[in-house]
XYZ file of C-alpha atoms in Angstrom:
733
model
C 0.000 0.000 0.000
C 2.990 2.318 0.436
C 3.273 2.790 -3.316
C -0.195 4.379 -3.318
C 0.793 6.944 -0.688
C 3.986 7.765 -2.595
C 1.997 8.127 -5.828
C -0.456 10.540 -4.200
C 2.460 12.700 -2.977
C 4.010 12.699 -6.441
C 0.724 13.766 -8.012
C 0.776 16.907 -5.856
C 3.956 17.982 -7.665
C 2.579 17.572 -11.173
C 2.629 20.823 -13.200
C -0.303 23.057 -12.302
C -1.496 23.237 -15.887
C -1.623 19.445 -16.053
C -3.950 19.255 -13.076
C -6.163 21.986 -14.482
C -6.495 20.033 -17.703
C -7.843 17.144 -15.647
C -10.947 18.728 -14.143
C -9.249 20.819 -11.391
C -7.342 18.081 -9.628
C -9.952 15.342 -9.960
C -7.172 12.751 -10.280
C -5.513 13.918 -7.053
C -8.827 13.754 -5.205
C -9.485 10.216 -6.397
C -5.954 9.117 -5.402
C -6.379 10.423 -1.857
C -9.821 8.825 -1.638
C -8.374 5.473 -2.799
C -5.518 5.680 -0.261
C -8.077 6.349 2.449
C -10.512 3.582 1.522
C -7.930 0.908 0.530
C -10.486 -1.211 -1.296
C -11.132 -2.399 -4.854
C -13.844 0.227 -5.468
C -11.488 3.103 -4.598
C -8.655 1.839 -6.806
C -11.063 1.039 -9.675
C -12.411 4.610 -9.545
C -8.884 5.931 -10.201
C -8.392 3.382 -13.021
C -11.706 4.404 -14.606
C -10.728 8.070 -14.529
C -7.287 7.428 -16.073
C -8.970 5.315 -18.774
C -11.420 8.154 -19.506
C -8.720 10.839 -19.908
C -6.432 8.385 -21.795
C -3.303 9.477 -19.902
C -0.757 8.108 -17.387
C -0.739 4.392 -18.330
C 2.073 3.738 -15.815
C -0.090 5.143 -13.010
C -2.945 2.943 -14.195
C -0.649 -0.098 -13.914
C 0.258 0.860 -10.331
C -3.407 0.988 -9.274
C -4.150 -2.241 -11.139
C -1.350 -3.881 -9.148
C -2.930 -2.571 -5.931
C -6.140 -4.369 -6.931
C -4.036 -7.520 -7.490
C -2.663 -7.299 -3.944
C -6.208 -7.086 -2.562
C -7.222 -10.033 -4.753
C -4.419 -12.173 -3.288
C -5.223 -11.076 0.247
C -8.992 -11.627 -0.014
C -8.797 -14.557 -2.496
C -11.297 -12.629 -4.652
C -11.763 -13.781 -8.251
C -13.733 -10.604 -9.022
C -10.745 -8.525 -7.928
C -8.449 -10.606 -10.144
C -10.876 -9.943 -13.021
C -10.605 -6.168 -12.391
C -6.800 -6.452 -12.253
C -6.543 -8.304 -15.595
C -8.961 -5.919 -17.330
C -7.304 -2.676 -16.153
C -3.822 -4.030 -16.909
C -4.964 -4.690 -20.483
C -6.276 -1.122 -20.820
C -2.942 0.262 -19.538
C -1.007 -1.692 -22.162
C -3.362 -0.499 -24.916
C -2.841 3.105 -23.742
C 0.938 2.561 -24.004
C 0.524 1.253 -27.560
C 1.558 -2.313 -26.615
C -1.336 -4.155 -28.279
C 0.248 -7.599 -27.839
C 0.396 -7.125 -24.058
C -3.081 -5.612 -24.013
C -4.606 -8.597 -25.813
C -2.821 -11.051 -23.475
C -4.294 -9.394 -20.357
C -7.780 -9.040 -21.848
C -7.825 -12.708 -22.869
C -6.836 -13.682 -19.312
C -9.762 -11.608 -18.052
C -12.129 -13.286 -20.537
C -11.027 -16.806 -19.499
C -11.561 -15.949 -15.823
C -14.977 -14.357 -16.508
C -16.170 -17.435 -18.410
C -14.780 -19.815 -15.782
C -16.592 -17.974 -12.970
C -19.802 -17.546 -15.042
C -19.522 -13.726 -14.945
C -21.219 -13.436 -18.332
C -21.878 -9.685 -18.049
C -18.135 -9.097 -17.633
C -17.452 -11.533 -20.491
C -19.659 -9.407 -22.780
C -17.778 -6.207 -21.855
C -14.378 -7.867 -22.374
C -15.390 -9.318 -25.779
C -16.541 -5.834 -26.790
C -13.178 -4.333 -25.738
C -11.103 -6.994 -27.503
C -13.150 -6.645 -30.709
C -12.748 -2.863 -30.658
C -8.969 -3.015 -30.192
C -8.568 -5.669 -32.907
C -10.346 -3.241 -35.257
C -7.849 -0.548 -34.227
C -4.999 -3.010 -34.859
C -6.468 -3.769 -38.359
C -6.909 -7.462 -37.511
C -10.487 -7.614 -38.705
C -11.043 -11.393 -38.707
C -9.990 -11.556 -35.041
C -12.202 -8.547 -34.268
C -15.242 -10.232 -35.798
C -14.523 -13.496 -33.899
C -14.644 -11.817 -30.468
C -17.507 -9.477 -31.414
C -19.650 -12.412 -32.578
C -18.836 -14.233 -29.357
C -19.916 -11.225 -27.277
C -23.055 -10.697 -29.382
C -24.076 -14.337 -28.862
C -23.692 -14.023 -25.067
C -25.483 -10.638 -24.887
C -28.518 -11.662 -26.978
C -30.337 -13.011 -23.895
C -29.162 -10.261 -21.518
C -31.478 -7.203 -21.764
C -29.346 -5.323 -19.222
C -26.460 -5.443 -21.731
C -28.416 -3.945 -24.627
C -26.066 -0.963 -24.893
C -22.993 -3.160 -25.276
C -24.944 -5.418 -27.636
C -25.583 -2.477 -29.978
C -21.969 -1.332 -29.600
C -20.669 -4.743 -30.675
C -23.055 -4.855 -33.637
C -21.769 -1.431 -34.700
C -18.110 -2.438 -34.323
C -18.858 -5.643 -36.247
C -20.135 -3.521 -39.143
C -17.130 -1.191 -38.756
C -14.713 -4.078 -39.298
C -16.085 -4.516 -42.833
C -15.849 -0.769 -43.467
C -12.214 -0.590 -42.328
C -11.384 -3.644 -44.435
C -12.866 -1.952 -47.518
C -15.913 -4.265 -47.800
C -18.431 -1.429 -48.041
C -21.402 -3.541 -49.178
C -21.186 -5.816 -46.122
C -20.614 -2.790 -43.898
C -23.727 -1.084 -45.309
C -25.982 -4.126 -44.743
C -24.914 -4.581 -41.097
C -24.942 -0.855 -40.277
C -28.496 -0.392 -41.596
C -29.677 -3.282 -39.412
C -28.118 -1.929 -36.242
C -29.383 1.598 -37.037
C -32.957 0.323 -37.085
C -32.428 -1.503 -33.789
C -30.871 1.610 -32.179
C -33.899 3.626 -33.304
C -36.359 1.064 -31.875
C -34.539 0.958 -28.526
C -34.319 4.783 -28.458
C -30.550 4.662 -27.938
C -29.642 8.116 -29.257
C -25.893 7.806 -28.635
C -25.672 4.605 -30.662
C -27.971 6.013 -33.351
C -25.535 8.921 -33.772
C -22.678 6.455 -34.207
C -24.665 4.454 -36.791
C -25.570 7.573 -38.805
C -21.940 8.689 -38.716
C -20.836 5.262 -39.961
C -23.400 5.328 -42.778
C -21.965 8.691 -43.834
C -18.470 7.158 -43.907
C -19.729 4.172 -45.946
C -21.380 6.376 -48.582
C -18.223 8.494 -48.654
C -16.331 5.339 -49.680
C -19.025 4.631 -52.251
C -18.552 8.166 -53.728
C -22.226 9.010 -53.069
C -21.872 12.620 -51.883
C -25.603 13.335 -51.375
C -26.249 10.278 -49.151
C -22.961 10.824 -47.327
C -23.712 14.453 -46.362
C -27.363 13.596 -45.521
C -26.381 10.985 -42.911
C -23.641 13.190 -41.465
C -26.109 16.071 -41.058
C -28.638 13.795 -39.301
C -25.922 12.672 -36.879
C -24.815 16.278 -36.269
C -28.331 17.468 -35.441
C -28.662 14.727 -32.793
C -25.173 15.471 -31.394
C -25.726 19.194 -30.975
C -29.203 18.657 -29.496
C -27.583 16.496 -26.792
C -24.455 18.634 -26.411
C -22.260 15.701 -27.474
C -19.407 17.813 -28.850
C -16.879 14.959 -28.891
C -18.741 12.982 -31.569
C -19.684 16.243 -33.308
C -15.980 17.051 -33.716
C -15.372 13.722 -35.468
C -18.379 14.212 -37.751
C -17.307 17.737 -38.745
C -13.879 16.277 -39.519
C -15.493 13.585 -41.692
C -17.515 16.179 -43.629
C -14.354 18.219 -44.191
C -12.579 15.128 -45.527
C -15.466 14.426 -47.902
C -15.346 17.947 -49.407
C -11.574 17.677 -49.711
C -11.827 14.358 -51.570
C -14.356 15.902 -53.969
C -11.801 18.612 -54.881
C -13.562 21.305 -52.831
C -10.932 22.013 -50.138
C -12.067 25.615 -49.558
C -15.547 24.365 -48.625
C -13.908 21.836 -46.294
C -11.993 24.399 -44.178
C -14.949 25.730 -42.054
C -15.977 22.176 -41.111
C -12.416 21.196 -40.177
C -11.953 24.374 -38.105
C -15.207 23.705 -36.242
C -14.043 20.144 -35.488
C -10.788 21.520 -34.061
C -12.700 24.097 -31.985
C -14.809 21.338 -30.362
C -11.715 19.153 -29.767
C -9.855 21.997 -28.027
C -12.942 22.713 -25.948
C -13.068 19.097 -24.738
C -9.295 18.933 -24.158
C -8.878 15.318 -25.337
C -5.289 14.970 -26.710
C -6.112 12.142 -29.108
C -8.934 14.115 -30.738
C -6.933 17.368 -30.817
C -4.056 15.680 -32.652
C -6.384 14.102 -35.243
C -8.178 17.415 -35.900
C -4.862 19.257 -36.410
C -3.783 16.612 -38.937
C -7.092 16.818 -40.862
C -6.999 20.627 -41.059
C -3.328 20.609 -42.096
C -4.024 18.045 -44.841
C -6.818 20.201 -46.294
C -4.724 23.404 -46.226
C -1.872 21.546 -47.960
C -4.044 21.188 -51.102
C -4.795 24.931 -51.385
C -2.367 27.242 -53.171
C -1.143 29.955 -50.800
C -2.150 28.012 -47.654
C 0.813 25.639 -47.440
C 2.768 27.686 -44.885
C -0.339 27.645 -42.693
C -0.660 23.891 -43.361
C 2.898 23.269 -42.099
C 2.286 25.306 -38.937
C -0.943 23.398 -38.231
C 0.621 19.973 -38.805
C 3.562 20.836 -36.532
C 1.086 21.563 -33.737
C -0.214 18.008 -34.115
C 3.196 16.317 -33.701
C 3.809 16.757 -29.921
C 0.171 15.887 -29.148
C 0.278 12.638 -31.166
C 3.700 11.714 -29.737
C 2.330 12.181 -26.223
C -0.568 9.740 -26.802
C 1.686 7.386 -28.850
C -0.609 7.429 -31.918
C 2.006 6.356 -34.463
C -0.427 5.797 -37.338
C -1.629 9.413 -37.155
C 2.011 10.522 -36.830
C 2.691 8.775 -40.140
C -0.171 10.746 -41.685
C 1.181 14.041 -40.277
C 4.720 13.343 -41.588
C 3.215 12.411 -44.961
C 1.358 15.738 -45.308
C 4.396 17.719 -44.089
C 6.525 16.006 -46.741
C 4.017 16.966 -49.468
C 3.650 20.556 -48.193
C 7.411 21.233 -48.162
C 7.816 19.567 -51.570
C 5.090 21.725 -53.118
C 6.821 24.803 -51.654
C 10.081 23.682 -53.283
C 11.808 23.113 -49.923
C 13.063 19.600 -50.687
C 15.593 19.478 -47.834
C 12.852 20.028 -45.235
C 10.643 17.570 -47.101
C 13.394 14.925 -46.877
C 13.649 15.468 -43.089
C 10.005 14.487 -42.602
C 10.227 11.708 -45.182
C 13.016 10.112 -43.108
C 10.789 10.340 -40.022
C 8.042 8.671 -42.053
C 10.480 5.943 -43.182
C 11.191 5.213 -39.514
C 7.491 4.497 -38.863
C 6.722 2.652 -42.102
C 6.041 -0.525 -40.098
C 2.916 1.177 -38.661
C 1.301 1.408 -42.133
C -1.191 -1.450 -41.966
C -3.530 -0.920 -44.944
C -3.049 -0.544 -48.701
C -4.493 2.984 -48.544
C -1.868 4.063 -45.963
C 0.940 2.517 -47.995
C -0.362 4.193 -51.170
C -0.238 7.629 -49.483
C 3.312 6.902 -48.318
C 4.416 6.050 -51.873
C 2.500 9.091 -53.173
C 4.590 11.350 -50.912
C 7.926 9.603 -51.481
C 8.005 9.059 -55.259
C 7.614 12.743 -56.360
C 10.194 13.869 -53.745
C 12.725 11.326 -54.995
C 12.003 12.514 -58.524
C 12.539 16.156 -57.493
C 15.914 15.155 -55.994
C 16.841 13.429 -59.309
C 16.865 9.975 -57.715
C 15.001 8.622 -60.723
C 15.578 4.874 -60.275
C 14.176 4.951 -56.728
C 11.264 7.121 -57.854
C 10.448 4.646 -60.649
C 10.312 1.816 -58.086
C 7.780 3.657 -55.888
C 5.649 4.786 -58.870
C 5.365 1.143 -59.919
C 4.315 0.182 -56.370
C 1.541 2.792 -56.585
C 0.385 1.444 -59.938
C 0.325 -2.122 -58.516
C -1.951 -0.940 -55.689
C -4.212 0.838 -58.210
C -4.424 -2.425 -60.188
C -5.468 -4.206 -56.941
C -8.393 -1.895 -56.199
C -7.050 1.451 -54.889
C -9.079 4.189 -56.624
C -7.333 7.450 -57.507
C -8.459 10.025 -60.077
C -4.861 11.165 -60.682
C -3.639 7.792 -61.948
C -2.626 9.296 -65.328
C -0.257 11.696 -63.488
C 1.700 8.746 -62.095
C 2.231 7.316 -65.603
C 3.229 10.797 -66.826
C 5.813 11.081 -64.024
C 7.068 7.574 -64.836
C 7.577 8.723 -68.431
C 9.619 11.705 -67.224
C 11.777 9.499 -64.979
C 12.454 6.949 -67.731
C 13.381 9.763 -70.119
C 15.809 11.138 -67.501
C 17.664 7.780 -67.379
C 17.612 7.580 -71.224
C 15.145 4.683 -71.423
C 13.083 6.326 -74.154
C 11.132 3.186 -75.097
C 9.705 2.875 -71.564
C 9.177 6.626 -71.419
C 7.099 6.546 -74.622
C 5.068 3.523 -73.437
C 4.113 5.178 -70.135
C 3.394 8.494 -71.863
C 0.875 6.741 -74.119
C -0.711 5.115 -71.076
C -1.012 8.510 -69.357
C -2.801 10.050 -72.375
C -5.116 7.023 -72.657
C -6.070 7.277 -68.963
C -6.707 11.023 -69.271
C -9.032 10.451 -72.222
C -10.832 7.602 -70.424
C -11.261 9.783 -67.327
C -13.191 12.330 -69.403
C -15.513 9.611 -70.753
C -15.844 7.629 -67.533
C -18.969 9.459 -66.345
C -20.881 8.645 -69.558
C -19.711 5.020 -69.464
C -20.984 4.722 -65.879
C -24.426 6.042 -66.927
C -24.581 3.560 -69.825
C -23.505 0.778 -67.478
C -26.315 1.714 -65.061
C -28.931 1.579 -67.858
C -27.560 -1.792 -69.018
C -27.667 -3.234 -65.509
C -31.250 -2.043 -64.983
C -32.376 -3.583 -68.308
C -30.702 -6.929 -67.537
C -32.236 -6.881 -64.054
C -35.773 -6.483 -65.490
C -35.216 -9.396 -67.882
C -33.967 -11.581 -65.050
C -36.988 -10.675 -62.911
C -39.403 -11.736 -65.711
C -37.530 -15.005 -66.179
C -37.663 -15.698 -62.435
C -41.461 -15.078 -62.331
C -42.022 -17.568 -65.192
C -39.873 -20.231 -63.553
C -41.664 -19.773 -60.212
C -45.116 -20.272 -61.843
C -44.002 -23.515 -63.527
C -42.480 -24.709 -60.262
C -45.763 -24.069 -58.375
C -47.726 -26.128 -60.914
C -45.326 -29.071 -60.529
C -45.435 -28.822 -56.749
C -49.285 -28.897 -56.774
C -49.330 -32.092 -58.843
C -46.748 -33.765 -56.612
C -48.628 -32.705 -53.467
C -51.814 -34.592 -54.490
C -49.907 -37.828 -54.964
C -48.042 -37.343 -51.710
C -51.309 -36.944 -49.765
C -52.705 -40.267 -51.065
C -49.485 -42.212 -50.496
C -49.025 -40.553 -47.109
C -52.491 -41.584 -45.908
C -51.833 -45.258 -46.699
C -48.416 -45.197 -45.061
C -49.846 -43.461 -41.983
C -52.361 -46.293 -41.383
C -49.632 -48.905 -41.652
C -47.386 -46.938 -39.308
C -50.160 -46.640 -36.686
C -50.648 -50.430 -36.658
C -46.903 -51.020 -36.422
C -46.545 -48.501 -33.589
C -49.275 -50.277 -31.609
C -47.371 -53.570 -31.790
C -44.063 -51.896 -30.940
C -45.608 -50.093 -27.959
C -46.811 -53.341 -26.417
C -43.392 -54.967 -26.772
C -41.619 -51.827 -25.544
C -43.625 -51.733 -22.327
C -42.600 -55.297 -21.545
C -38.900 -54.488 -22.205
C -39.158 -51.301 -20.149
C -40.268 -53.282 -17.079
C -37.241 -55.600 -17.409
C -34.841 -52.654 -17.927
C -36.344 -50.824 -14.935
C -35.758 -53.781 -12.618
C -32.179 -54.215 -13.892
C -31.529 -50.499 -13.526
C -32.781 -50.474 -9.926
C -30.467 -53.358 -9.044
C -27.527 -51.684 -10.768
C -28.234 -48.388 -8.985
C -28.254 -50.081 -5.584
C -24.925 -51.729 -6.362
C -23.469 -48.426 -7.581
C -24.635 -46.600 -4.436
C -22.992 -49.250 -2.262
C -19.652 -48.898 -4.132
C -19.781 -45.087 -3.927
C -20.594 -45.219 -0.206
C -17.651 -47.557 0.335
C -15.298 -45.188 -1.552
C -16.581 -42.124 0.305
C -16.089 -43.884 3.657
C -12.513 -44.849 2.783
C -11.684 -41.295 1.608
C -13.314 -39.742 4.673
C -11.311 -41.981 7.019
C -8.102 -41.257 5.115
C -8.799 -37.527 5.184
C -9.544 -37.699 8.907
C -6.280 -39.525 9.517
C -4.251 -36.964 7.511
C -6.025 -34.025 9.169
C -5.202 -35.529 12.567
C -1.604 -36.039 11.434
C -1.357 -32.384 10.281
C -2.928 -31.186 13.535
C -0.427 -33.227 15.572
C 2.470 -31.934 13.447
C 1.277 -28.370 13.993
C 1.015 -28.963 17.742
C 4.461 -30.515 17.853
C 5.885 -27.610 15.787
C 4.365 -25.098 18.200
C 5.683 -26.979 21.243
C 9.167 -27.256 19.736
C 9.257 -23.604 18.696
C 7.578 -21.995 21.729
C 8.702 -24.337 24.495
C 11.833 -26.337 23.642
C 13.546 -23.568 21.600
C 12.836 -20.952 24.261
C 13.959 -23.312 27.048
C 17.211 -24.025 25.198
C 17.750 -20.296 24.683
C 17.128 -19.627 28.400
C 19.536 -22.436 29.316
C 22.191 -20.977 27.025
C 21.759 -17.493 28.529
C 21.914 -18.864 32.116
C 25.104 -20.770 31.426
C 26.706 -17.698 29.880
C 25.615 -15.607 32.899
C 26.640 -18.074 35.615
C 30.006 -18.954 34.102
C 32.549 -16.512 35.451
C 35.384 -17.473 33.176
C 35.570 -18.384 29.570
C 37.200 -21.575 28.391
C 37.441 -23.189 24.938
C 35.566 -26.283 26.137
C 32.714 -24.180 27.493
C 32.537 -22.180 24.280
C 32.318 -25.361 22.213
C 29.536 -26.693 24.442
C 27.610 -23.393 24.170
C 28.006 -23.466 20.353
C 26.711 -27.042 20.329
C 23.718 -25.940 22.432
C 23.035 -22.986 20.066
C 23.242 -25.267 17.010
C 20.878 -27.732 18.654
C 18.379 -24.929 19.308
C 18.577 -23.812 15.635
C 18.012 -27.387 14.388
C 14.964 -27.730 16.658
C 13.673 -24.407 15.365
C 14.215 -25.490 11.726
C 12.439 -28.793 12.447
C 9.472 -26.885 13.919
C 9.243 -24.768 10.742
C 9.274 -27.887 8.563
C 6.454 -29.380 10.625
C 4.244 -26.286 10.246
C 1.778 -26.361 7.284
C 2.995 -24.273 4.283
C 1.246 -20.926 3.549
C 0.053 -21.479 -0.017
C -2.021 -18.293 -0.046
C 1.255 -16.334 -0.283
C 3.340 -18.573 -2.580
C 2.962 -21.194 -5.293
C 3.875 -24.893 -5.007
C 6.999 -24.202 -7.101
C 8.173 -21.435 -4.745
C 7.454 -23.477 -1.596
C 9.354 -26.564 -2.842
C 12.291 -24.454 -4.049
C 12.501 -22.791 -0.643
C 12.197 -26.126 1.174
C 15.014 -27.797 -0.797
C 17.209 -24.683 -0.516
C 16.982 -24.641 3.314
C 17.332 -28.409 3.944
C 19.641 -29.405 6.788
C 21.836 -32.030 5.118
C 24.730 -34.201 6.367
C 28.215 -33.535 5.123
C 29.063 -34.803 1.599
C 25.367 -34.700 0.658
C 23.535 -32.102 -1.453
C 20.026 -31.584 -2.849
C 18.852 -30.275 -6.244
C 15.503 -28.817 -7.310
C 14.223 -28.341 -10.875
C 10.831 -27.213 -12.266
C 9.225 -26.531 -15.629
C 9.875 -22.972 -16.812
C 7.188 -20.641 -18.198
C 4.334 -22.289 -16.264
C 1.598 -20.452 -14.328
C 1.926 -22.340 -11.018
C -1.053 -20.391 -9.598
C -3.239 -22.819 -11.555
C -2.389 -25.664 -9.141
C -5.253 -25.940 -6.578
C -4.193 -25.298 -2.984
C -5.343 -28.721 -1.684
C -3.326 -30.555 -4.339
C -0.324 -28.275 -3.755
C -0.470 -28.860 0.003
C -0.557 -32.677 -0.275
C 2.200 -32.671 -2.937
C 4.371 -30.523 -0.662
C 3.920 -32.997 2.218
C 4.664 -35.971 -0.056
C 7.955 -34.347 -1.147
C 8.811 -33.599 2.507
C 8.234 -37.236 3.457
C 10.177 -38.622 0.475
C 13.159 -36.269 0.937
C 13.190 -36.938 4.689
C 13.371 -40.719 4.044
C 16.222 -40.187 1.562
C 18.190 -38.038 4.021
C 17.659 -40.419 6.956
C 18.025 -43.861 5.396
C 19.388 -43.706 1.820
C 22.985 -42.632 2.593
C 23.107 -40.959 -0.818
C 25.357 -38.189 -2.155
C 22.570 -36.341 -3.979
C 18.786 -36.021 -3.685
C 16.911 -34.589 -6.675
C 13.397 -33.123 -6.766
C 11.726 -32.398 -10.139
C 8.368 -30.592 -10.521
C 6.647 -30.546 -13.935
C 3.290 -29.328 -15.321
C 2.215 -30.201 -18.852
C -1.303 -30.378 -20.324
C -2.894 -30.176 -16.828
C -0.758 -33.119 -15.645
C 1.253 -32.294 -12.522
C 4.142 -34.674 -11.839
C 6.692 -34.849 -9.026
C 9.861 -36.987 -9.187
C 12.083 -37.548 -6.096
C 15.247 -39.607 -6.700
C 18.400 -40.451 -4.757
C 21.570 -42.426 -5.530
C 21.648 -44.138 -2.120
C 21.654 -47.737 -1.002
C 17.986 -48.421 -1.893
C 15.972 -51.276 -0.377
C 14.249 -54.550 -1.261
C 10.666 -53.727 -2.210
C 9.530 -57.307 -1.571
C 10.197 -56.894 2.145
C 7.771 -54.961 4.337
C 9.095 -51.812 5.986
C 8.373 -50.976 9.623
C 7.931 -47.184 9.130
C 4.724 -45.329 8.268
C 6.303 -42.824 5.857
C 5.494 -44.694 2.638
C 1.981 -45.500 3.868
C 1.410 -41.772 4.552
C 2.586 -40.923 1.027
C 0.096 -43.374 -0.471
C -2.757 -42.069 1.698
C -2.057 -38.439 0.820
C -1.923 -39.298 -2.877
C -5.240 -41.139 -2.616
C -7.035 -38.047 -1.179
C -6.189 -35.977 -4.308
C -6.633 -38.787 -6.847
C -2.899 -39.066 -7.606
C -0.997 -42.122 -8.875
C 2.247 -43.146 -7.128
C 5.108 -45.146 -8.707
C 7.921 -46.364 -6.389
C 10.973 -48.237 -7.680
C 14.025 -49.270 -5.661
C 16.598 -52.048 -5.338
C 19.579 -52.615 -3.032
C 22.515 -50.505 -4.199
C 20.508 -48.778 -6.992
C 18.885 -45.853 -5.131
C 15.185 -45.017 -4.880
C 12.792 -43.358 -7.368
C 9.354 -41.976 -6.336
C 7.037 -40.469 -8.975
C 3.606 -38.893 -8.332
C 1.176 -37.919 -11.143
C -2.082 -35.991 -10.669
C -4.491 -34.256 -13.054
C -5.459 -30.678 -12.046
């Protein structure tokens, strides 16, 4: 808990402006409240606030760890669920998506195991959302479908149900599958309207606007955006309004109307600054800078705007938007003729090229790099990137300036004296320019052709359906007659079968009753044996605990008092007396160690692996004898149930004790392994062994077998005179 107090003190020394940006010290207030309450609710309140403002992921990890400590102390699975979930959010905030997914999946497994289905829905929704952000759309749809299936019969989770449906549709939009995205978004929009969920309806309308933007349908695009805006401003939801204004600005910019786009982009930035959300502010600066970059005379202003975005995006670690900002800065400086400055930002963009996940992002990167390389007379490199752009265009990337790329290729080939290639690409550029002028008319003709073919197909389908109905009517008459005859025969047959079945049922019932009685007797016998064994072991543990307490509190203290009395009474020191006092001190320490070994291990604070490692490390061994301990690496030992861990620990104690006392070996080895839910323990020594055909007088081996029986473990013991002893225990967990 001390780390929480230290954190609260540190928060007092944060810059004043930082606290003002966070609702006048709201974070500090929540930290002090959490330190005062020292419970899961207090720490979760701080985590929720940090998640909302999307800042201080390291602080979020500290509070998540505080929840973990409470979970261990109280043995609370719900607290562990909170810890896993908040840890995942902290890693996502840091940009470590791999770590974030690992923690969220742990939370999902725990929620499903404990039947916390409401939490499972929320976690599936989170994982699906972040997979969309990470452009892993198949994985996003897997978890979203899983969450949707769980939430279908949970009315209290209707909001998350609609959210997952929306994100499911978004995955198709981000992947470029606009038809699938449109179908799913229209369905969820109708459901949001019926459930009167205005916030989700706004999101659906905004998404429909984005879909029609991809489909190049300007009228439908603007119509849906305006409907979403009217709902946003009526509710005062300026955060979503900022995104929608930014989308409208992007649409006008794509339709070669950048001047009309500027007022919408500026309004988006105004709302973002008003809300103070860094992520949104950075995105709005990038959008406005990109629009200004395409207007003659506004490029200096574009550069200044984009530079404002850089520190904000670096702070929130949004590397994909940083790539976009560097891309627009490269283009702006190139268009101003400042190629050196353009190369500076192109190098920054090269450093983040691994963050470009989609073909569209890569196309924009090539679009910025190729002309700059051409301007710097690096024609061979420019040719390579122009060809990459053309390959992406051939694979579905739509760009109205495709003829310009062929024209630039022609110029580059001419510069390296490859006139044949230059002429070929020049012809292609002119052909594309001519086809661009006629494309609109071809699209109209194509529409008329499609409509005509559709009408013909509809008539053909109607004719086929009428003929099919006539055939089905004829077949139905015959089926009724044949069915009536068969039904009579079946009724007679069923009557005979019923009579015979009743007779068999009586016989089966009597046999089943006898079998059940026998089964109950066997189960009762097993339960009695287990109960007696458990009672014996519990009594043994109780006696060991009592003996440990007596040794520690009585014998150890008496030996210490005796040692002190001797030292006090003896007036003169002598070597013999010193040796005797040392022997007495050593005896007291051995008794104390023995009392610790007798006490039951505290598995609530350590795993079986840690307890066995500590036990072997602190063994009191004779001279010329040593012990080794090995365990499987990379295993979550917390998965071993405490009862099984306790009995396994005692079995190892008994086996090692026998080896130390009787084996006369040079080395005792203990191996602990966990693979595919199979826990195995192997204790071996290279001592004198014993003849297994002869009965032993001790109770150690019998205790091992009894302990193994209580946890359903199998024991294998092999030994022979002069060949050492090998004890192996296997148990499924």
